């Protein structure tokens, strides 16, 4: 070979080998951390619980995906095998990462799977769970000494891991999640309702390195992680699905992003076969993810645009002091505890809150993907409506983000009543059910954000 042929060959090889780096539209970082408590704690959800955890089925994780576009916009999505999330945890994490890495606080979204087999970190815990001082101290210690520091390190590690990557999205479906709003003559009751409004979608995002290695798979589903009602730490169906995906793709991190499953339950569930059902649901979901990975892909391009807002959702008029005093003396346990809590609030602030702040987020990934994140125990209508309204990109809606303050009903669910519409509020700190305009406020906020990120 002549010297200049050799020179050109080397030059071409150099360019080819550099191409993926130069052409990379995305830098993506991946990180994960075990968040299983170091000692047994009270478990989340279910007011009937009467003792702390007694071991684990598998470890609980928090996982992070950090995105950086060519233009330098960054966004970090955190998913957690936890029952709840609130500002008391999310804010110190966001503030610490803003300080160390300059990530705007509004560009960190923390989503929880709502597994009921995780330490109880919900904001309403001290009011309703009637825990012993010892049990409460163990949880407070878990949150302050383990969970918050671990989440801070997790997000920092994901940002330190930013490297060139391709993003691919696809869709699949699973059907074990069903409506739990069963209509009867005396109103909606919490029971499997196969004819109810539901959503089967399993959105999937793959993070692939320039040499084709799968680094992460994020997938979503809109359904309560409540197959189990026992006393062991477990990520429920979402935990099993993540373990399955990671087992089939060694080296890749699987993240479960909870959708708007506030009014959806996994069926069958509970009972002596609960763990078996849970494995089945986990398998159904991970099989759906595998089908998506093997199916047609859409490559996601930049730029990345992000937007965040907090909408204030009007509540029904608050109860009077006399009403609360009556409830505090005569009502049954939950109403009594709530009345005492509200009397305390009234004492402290001179009035009760008349609006519930509701954080909302939108992220537009080029023409291909619109990601929307909603707070609260978000019902399925909040996923279906944006998908119907914002045509063009793939629309991925996450619920249970940043602040799981109470059930977040749509107007339909609110007017129908039932647990997610009205009665569930007795277990949550929000003083009264939402006013019928709740959906206008949430959808109005989402529309404004989508407009901002679509310009
Ligand atoms: Zn729930």
Coordinates of C-alpha atoms and ligand atoms in Angstrom, one line a residue:
X1 CA 0.0 0.0 0.0
X2 CA 1.3 3.4 -1.0
X3 CA 2.0 5.8 1.9
X4 CA -0.8 8.2 0.9
X5 CA -3.3 5.2 0.6
X6 CA -2.2 4.2 4.1
X7 CA -2.6 7.8 5.3
X8 CA -6.2 8.1 3.8
X9 CA -7.1 4.7 5.3
X10 CA -5.9 5.8 8.7
X11 CA -7.7 9.1 8.4
X12 CA -11.0 7.3 7.3
X13 CA -10.7 4.8 10.2
X14 CA -10.1 7.7 12.6
X15 CA -13.2 9.5 11.4
X16 CA -15.4 6.4 11.5
X17 CA -14.3 5.6 15.0
X18 CA -15.0 9.2 16.1
X19 CA -18.3 9.4 14.4
X20 CA -20.5 8.0 17.2
X21 CA -18.9 10.4 19.7
X22 CA -19.2 13.4 17.5
X23 CA -22.8 12.5 16.4
X24 CA -24.1 11.5 19.8
X25 CA -27.2 13.6 20.4
X26 CA -27.4 12.5 24.0
X27 CA -25.3 12.1 27.0
X28 CA -27.0 9.7 29.5
X29 CA -25.9 8.7 32.9
X30 CA -27.3 5.6 34.8
X31 CA -27.1 4.8 38.5
X32 CA -28.8 2.6 41.1
X33 CA -28.7 2.1 44.9
X34 CA -30.3 -0.3 47.3
X35 CA -32.7 1.5 49.6
X36 CA -33.9 -1.4 51.7
X37 CA -33.7 -0.3 55.4
X38 CA -30.8 -1.5 57.4
X39 CA -33.2 -2.6 60.2
X40 CA -36.9 -3.6 60.1
X41 CA -39.4 -0.7 59.8
X42 CA -43.1 -0.2 59.5
X43 CA -44.4 -0.9 56.0
X44 CA -46.4 1.5 53.7
X45 CA -50.1 1.7 53.0
X46 CA -52.8 -0.6 54.5
X47 CA -54.1 0.9 57.8
X48 CA -54.6 -2.7 59.0
X49 CA -50.8 -3.2 59.5
X50 CA -49.9 -4.1 63.1
X51 CA -46.2 -4.8 63.1
X52 CA -43.0 -3.9 61.3
X53 CA -41.3 -5.8 58.4
X54 CA -40.1 -9.3 59.0
X55 CA -37.5 -9.8 56.3
X56 CA -37.4 -9.3 52.6
X57 CA -38.4 -11.0 49.3
X58 CA -35.8 -8.9 47.5
X59 CA -34.0 -5.6 47.8
X60 CA -35.7 -2.3 47.1
X61 CA -33.9 0.1 44.8
X62 CA -33.8 3.7 43.7
X63 CA -32.5 4.2 40.2
X64 CA -31.6 7.3 38.1
X65 CA -31.4 8.3 34.5
X66 CA -29.6 11.6 33.8
X67 CA -30.1 13.1 30.3
X68 CA -28.1 15.9 28.7
X69 CA -28.9 17.2 25.3
X70 CA -26.4 18.6 22.8
X71 CA -27.6 22.1 23.9
X72 CA -26.7 21.3 27.5
X73 CA -30.2 20.9 28.9
X74 CA -30.2 18.3 31.7
X75 CA -33.0 16.3 33.3
X76 CA -32.8 13.5 35.9
X77 CA -35.6 11.0 36.3
X78 CA -35.4 8.9 39.6
X79 CA -37.6 5.8 40.1
X80 CA -38.0 4.2 43.5
X81 CA -39.4 1.0 45.0
X82 CA -41.2 3.1 47.6
X83 CA -44.8 3.6 48.6
X84 CA -44.8 7.4 48.7
X85 CA -42.8 10.6 48.1
X86 CA -43.1 14.2 49.4
X87 CA -41.4 17.5 49.4
X88 CA -39.8 16.7 52.8
X89 CA -37.6 14.1 50.9
X90 CA -37.6 15.5 47.4
X91 CA -36.6 19.1 48.3
X92 CA -33.3 18.4 50.2
X93 CA -32.3 16.0 47.5
X94 CA -32.9 18.5 44.7
X95 CA -31.2 21.3 46.7
X96 CA -28.1 19.2 47.4
X97 CA -27.7 18.3 43.7
X98 CA -28.4 21.8 42.5
X99 CA -25.5 22.9 44.8
X100 CA -23.0 20.3 43.7
X101 CA -23.9 19.9 40.1
X102 CA -25.9 22.9 39.1
X103 CA -29.0 20.8 38.1
X104 CA -32.1 23.1 38.4
X105 CA -34.4 21.7 41.1
X106 CA -37.2 21.7 38.6
X107 CA -35.3 19.3 36.4
X108 CA -35.2 16.5 38.9
X109 CA -38.4 14.3 39.0
X110 CA -38.7 11.6 41.6
X111 CA -41.3 8.8 40.9
X112 CA -42.4 6.1 43.3
X113 CA -43.8 2.7 42.3
X114 CA -46.3 2.8 45.3
X115 CA -45.3 -0.6 46.5
X116 CA -46.9 -1.3 49.8
X117 CA -44.0 -3.5 50.9
X118 CA -41.5 -0.7 51.4
X119 CA -40.8 1.5 54.5
X120 CA -43.6 3.9 55.2
X121 CA -42.3 7.3 54.2
X122 CA -45.6 9.0 53.5
X123 CA -46.1 12.5 54.8
X124 CA -49.4 11.5 56.5
X125 CA -47.7 8.7 58.5
X126 CA -47.4 10.4 61.9
X127 CA -51.1 11.4 61.8
X128 CA -52.8 8.2 60.8
X129 CA -50.6 5.2 61.6
X130 CA -50.7 5.5 65.3
X131 CA -47.1 4.2 65.5
X132 CA -45.2 3.7 68.7
X133 CA -42.4 6.3 69.3
X134 CA -39.9 3.6 68.6
X135 CA -41.5 2.7 65.2
X136 CA -41.7 6.4 64.2
X137 CA -38.1 7.0 65.3
X138 CA -36.9 4.1 63.1
X139 CA -38.7 5.6 60.1
X140 CA -37.5 9.1 60.7
X141 CA -34.0 7.7 61.0
X142 CA -34.4 5.8 57.8
X143 CA -35.6 8.9 55.9
X144 CA -32.9 11.2 57.3
X145 CA -29.9 9.0 57.6
X146 CA -30.4 6.5 54.8
X147 CA -32.9 7.5 52.1
X148 CA -32.1 11.2 51.6
X149 CA -28.3 10.7 51.6
X150 CA -28.6 7.8 49.2
X151 CA -30.9 9.6 46.8
X152 CA -28.5 12.6 46.8
X153 CA -25.5 10.3 46.0
X154 CA -27.6 8.4 43.4
X155 CA -28.5 11.6 41.4
X156 CA -24.9 12.8 41.6
X157 CA -23.6 9.5 40.3
X158 CA -26.0 9.5 37.4
X159 CA -24.8 13.0 36.4
X160 CA -21.2 12.0 36.8
X161 CA -21.9 9.0 34.5
X162 CA -23.1 11.1 31.5
X163 CA -21.7 9.5 28.3
X164 CA -22.8 9.3 24.7
X165 CA -25.9 7.3 24.2
X166 CA -28.8 6.7 21.8
X167 CA -32.4 6.7 23.0
X168 CA -34.9 4.4 21.6
X169 CA -38.6 4.2 22.5
X170 CA -41.3 1.6 21.8
X171 CA -44.7 0.5 23.1
X172 CA -46.1 -2.7 24.5
X173 CA -49.0 -3.7 26.7
X174 CA -50.0 -5.7 29.7
X175 CA -53.4 -6.5 31.1
X176 CA -53.2 -7.5 34.8
X177 CA -54.0 -4.0 35.9
X178 CA -57.8 -3.3 36.0
X179 CA -60.1 -0.7 37.2
X180 CA -60.9 -1.0 40.9
X181 CA -64.0 1.3 40.7
X182 CA -66.9 -1.1 40.8
X183 CA -70.3 0.7 40.4
X184 CA -73.1 -0.5 42.7
X185 CA -76.6 1.0 43.5
X186 CA -75.1 2.7 46.6
X187 CA -72.1 4.1 44.8
X188 CA -68.6 3.1 43.7
X189 CA -66.9 0.4 45.7
X190 CA -63.3 -0.8 45.7
X191 CA -63.5 -4.1 43.7
X192 CA -62.3 -5.5 40.4
X193 CA -64.3 -4.0 37.5
X194 CA -63.2 -5.5 34.2
X195 CA -65.5 -3.1 32.2
X196 CA -64.1 0.0 34.0
X197 CA -61.8 2.6 32.5
X198 CA -58.2 1.3 32.3
X199 CA -55.0 1.5 30.4
X200 CA -52.8 -1.3 29.1
X201 CA -49.9 0.7 27.8
X202 CA -46.3 -0.2 28.6
X203 CA -44.0 2.5 27.3
X204 CA -40.4 1.5 27.0
X205 CA -37.2 3.6 26.6
X206 CA -33.8 1.9 25.9
X207 CA -30.5 3.7 26.6
X208 CA -27.9 2.2 24.2
X209 CA -24.2 3.0 24.1
X210 CA -22.6 3.9 20.8
X211 CA -21.2 0.4 20.5
X212 CA -24.7 -1.1 20.8
X213 CA -24.6 -2.1 24.4
X214 CA -27.9 -1.8 26.3
X215 CA -27.2 0.4 29.4
X216 CA -30.7 0.9 30.7
X217 CA -34.3 0.1 30.1
X218 CA -37.0 2.3 31.6
X219 CA -40.6 1.1 31.4
X220 CA -44.0 2.3 32.7
X221 CA -47.3 0.8 33.7
X222 CA -50.4 2.4 35.3
X223 CA -51.3 0.2 38.2
X224 CA -51.1 0.1 42.0
X225 CA -48.2 -2.1 43.3
X226 CA -50.5 -3.9 45.7
X227 CA -50.5 -7.5 44.8
X228 CA -49.0 -8.2 48.2
X229 CA -50.3 -7.4 51.6
X230 CA -47.7 -9.0 53.9
X231 CA -44.8 -8.1 56.1
X232 CA -41.7 -8.5 53.8
X233 CA -39.9 -5.8 51.8
X234 CA -40.7 -6.3 48.1
X235 CA -41.0 -4.1 45.1
X236 CA -44.3 -6.0 44.2
X237 CA -44.9 -6.7 40.5
X238 CA -42.7 -3.8 39.5
X239 CA -39.8 -5.1 41.6
X240 CA -40.1 -8.6 39.9
X241 CA -40.3 -7.0 36.5
X242 CA -37.2 -5.0 37.0
X243 CA -35.3 -8.0 38.3
X244 CA -36.4 -10.0 35.3
X245 CA -35.3 -7.4 32.8
X246 CA -32.0 -7.0 34.4
X247 CA -31.5 -10.8 34.5
X248 CA -32.1 -11.0 30.7
X249 CA -29.8 -8.1 29.9
X250 CA -26.8 -8.4 32.2
X251 CA -25.1 -5.0 32.9
X252 CA -28.3 -3.0 32.1
X253 CA -30.3 -1.2 34.7
X254 CA -34.1 -1.6 34.6
X255 CA -36.2 1.3 35.9
X256 CA -40.0 1.1 36.6
X257 CA -41.8 4.5 36.1
X258 CA -45.2 4.4 37.8
X259 CA -48.0 5.6 35.6
X260 CA -51.4 7.1 36.5
X261 CA -52.6 4.0 38.3
X262 CA -54.4 5.6 41.2
X263 CA -57.6 3.8 40.4
X264 CA -56.1 0.6 39.0
X265 CA -55.2 -2.6 40.9
X266 CA -53.3 -5.7 39.9
X267 CA -55.6 -8.8 39.7
X268 CA -55.6 -11.4 41.2
X269 CA -54.0 -10.1 44.4
X270 CA -53.6 -10.7 48.1
X271 CA -54.2 -13.9 50.0
X272 CA -52.0 -17.0 50.5
X273 CA -51.1 -17.0 46.8
X274 CA -50.2 -13.3 46.8
X275 CA -46.5 -13.8 46.2
X276 CA -47.2 -16.2 43.3
X277 CA -49.6 -13.7 41.7
X278 CA -47.0 -11.0 42.1
X279 CA -44.3 -13.1 40.3
X280 CA -46.9 -13.7 37.5
X281 CA -47.7 -10.0 37.1
X282 CA -43.9 -9.2 37.2
X283 CA -43.4 -11.8 34.4
X284 CA -46.2 -10.5 32.3
X285 CA -44.8 -7.0 32.6
X286 CA -41.2 -8.0 31.9
X287 CA -42.4 -10.1 28.9
X288 CA -44.2 -7.0 27.6
X289 CA -40.9 -5.0 28.0
X290 CA -39.0 -7.8 26.0
X291 CA -41.6 -7.6 23.2
X292 CA -41.1 -3.9 23.0
X293 CA -37.3 -4.2 23.0
X294 CA -37.5 -6.7 20.1
X295 CA -40.1 -4.7 18.2
X296 CA -40.0 -1.6 16.1
X297 CA -38.1 1.3 17.7
X298 CA -38.3 5.0 17.3
X299 CA -35.0 6.8 17.7
X300 CA -35.3 9.8 20.0
X301 CA -33.6 13.0 18.8
X302 CA -33.1 16.3 20.6
X303 CA -33.4 19.0 21.6
X304 CA -34.6 18.5 25.1
X305 CA -37.0 21.2 26.5
X306 CA -38.2 21.0 30.1
X307 CA -40.9 23.0 32.0
X308 CA -42.3 22.8 35.5
X309 CA -45.1 24.4 37.4
X310 CA -47.1 24.1 40.5
X311 CA -50.9 24.5 40.1
X312 CA -53.1 25.2 43.1
X313 CA -56.1 22.9 43.2
X314 CA -59.1 24.4 45.0
X315 CA -60.7 22.3 47.7
X316 CA -64.3 22.1 49.0
X317 CA -65.0 24.5 51.8
X318 CA -63.2 23.4 55.0
X319 CA -65.2 22.0 58.0
X320 CA -66.0 24.4 60.8
X321 CA -64.1 24.3 64.2
X322 CA -67.3 23.0 65.8
X323 CA -67.6 20.2 63.3
X324 CA -64.0 19.2 63.8
X325 CA -64.4 19.3 67.6
X326 CA -67.4 17.0 67.3
X327 CA -65.5 14.6 65.0
X328 CA -62.5 14.6 67.4
X329 CA -64.7 13.3 70.2
X330 CA -67.3 11.1 68.5
X331 CA -66.0 10.0 65.1
X332 CA -64.4 6.6 64.3
X333 CA -60.6 6.3 64.5
X334 CA -59.5 7.8 61.1
X335 CA -62.0 10.6 61.2
X336 CA -61.0 11.3 64.8
X337 CA -57.3 11.4 64.0
X338 CA -57.9 13.6 61.0
X339 CA -60.1 16.0 63.0
X340 CA -57.5 16.3 65.7
X341 CA -54.8 17.0 63.1
X342 CA -56.9 19.7 61.4
X343 CA -57.7 21.3 64.8
X344 CA -54.0 21.5 65.3
X345 CA -53.5 23.1 61.9
X346 CA -56.3 25.6 62.7
X347 CA -54.5 26.4 65.9
X348 CA -51.1 26.9 64.2
X349 CA -52.2 28.8 61.1
X350 CA -55.5 30.4 62.0
X351 CA -57.1 28.7 59.0
X352 CA -57.1 25.5 57.0
X353 CA -55.6 25.2 53.6
X354 CA -58.1 25.9 50.8
X355 CA -55.9 24.8 47.9
X356 CA -53.6 21.8 47.4
X357 CA -50.4 22.6 45.5
X358 CA -49.8 20.1 42.7
X359 CA -46.4 19.9 41.0
X360 CA -46.4 19.2 37.2
X361 CA -43.6 18.6 34.8
X362 CA -43.2 18.3 31.0
X363 CA -40.1 17.3 29.0
X364 CA -40.0 17.3 25.2
X365 CA -37.4 15.1 23.6
X366 CA -37.3 16.3 20.0
X367 CA -40.2 15.4 17.8
X368 CA -40.4 11.9 19.1
X369 CA -41.3 11.9 22.8
X370 CA -43.4 14.0 25.2
X371 CA -42.9 13.1 28.8
X372 CA -45.4 14.4 31.4
X373 CA -45.1 13.9 35.1
X374 CA -47.9 14.5 37.5
X375 CA -47.9 14.4 41.3
X376 CA -50.5 12.8 43.7
X377 CA -52.0 9.4 43.4
X378 CA -52.9 10.1 39.8
X379 CA -55.9 8.4 38.3
X380 CA -55.8 6.9 34.8
X381 CA -57.8 9.7 33.1
X382 CA -54.7 11.9 33.5
X383 CA -52.8 9.5 31.3
X384 CA -55.6 8.9 28.7
X385 CA -56.4 12.6 28.2
X386 CA -52.9 13.9 27.3
X387 CA -52.4 10.9 25.0
X388 CA -55.6 11.8 23.2
X389 CA -54.9 15.5 23.1
X390 CA -51.2 15.8 22.2
X391 CA -50.9 13.9 18.9
X392 CA -47.6 13.5 17.1
X393 CA -44.9 12.4 19.6
X394 CA -45.1 9.3 21.8
X395 CA -46.8 10.6 25.0
X396 CA -45.5 9.0 28.2
X397 CA -47.3 10.1 31.4
X398 CA -46.0 9.3 34.9
X399 CA -48.0 9.7 38.1
X400 CA -46.8 9.6 41.7
X401 CA -44.0 12.1 41.2
X402 CA -42.4 14.4 43.8
X403 CA -45.3 14.9 46.1
X404 CA -47.9 12.1 46.6
X405 CA -50.2 14.4 48.6
X406 CA -53.5 12.5 48.1
X407 CA -55.6 10.8 45.4
X408 CA -55.7 13.1 42.4
X409 CA -59.2 12.5 40.9
X410 CA -60.3 13.6 37.4
X411 CA -63.7 15.4 37.2
X412 CA -65.3 12.0 36.3
X413 CA -63.8 10.2 39.3
X414 CA -64.6 13.1 41.6
X415 CA -68.3 13.3 40.6
X416 CA -68.7 9.5 40.6
X417 CA -67.4 9.5 44.2
X418 CA -65.9 6.4 45.8
X419 CA -62.5 6.0 47.4
X420 CA -60.3 7.9 44.8
X421 CA -63.0 10.6 44.3
X422 CA -63.9 11.5 47.8
X423 CA -63.7 9.0 50.7
X424 CA -60.0 8.3 50.5
X425 CA -59.3 11.9 51.7
X426 CA -60.0 10.8 55.3
X427 CA -56.6 9.0 55.2
X428 CA -54.8 12.0 53.8
X429 CA -53.7 15.4 55.1
X430 CA -55.6 17.5 52.5
X431 CA -58.5 18.9 54.6
X432 CA -61.4 18.2 52.2
X433 CA -62.1 16.6 48.8
X434 CA -61.2 18.6 45.6
X435 CA -63.6 21.1 44.1
X436 CA -65.1 19.9 40.7
X437 CA -62.7 22.2 38.8
X438 CA -59.7 19.9 39.8
X439 CA -59.3 18.5 36.4
X440 CA -59.5 21.9 34.6
X441 CA -56.6 23.1 36.8
X442 CA -54.4 20.0 36.3
X443 CA -55.1 19.7 32.5
X444 CA -54.7 23.5 32.2
X445 CA -51.3 23.3 33.8
X446 CA -50.3 20.4 31.6
X447 CA -51.4 22.3 28.5
X448 CA -49.4 25.3 29.4
X449 CA -46.3 23.2 30.0
X450 CA -46.7 21.3 26.8
X451 CA -47.0 24.6 24.9
X452 CA -43.8 25.8 26.6
X453 CA -41.8 22.7 25.7
X454 CA -43.2 22.4 22.1
X455 CA -42.2 25.9 20.9
Ligands
LIG1 ZN1 -52.8 4.0 46.7

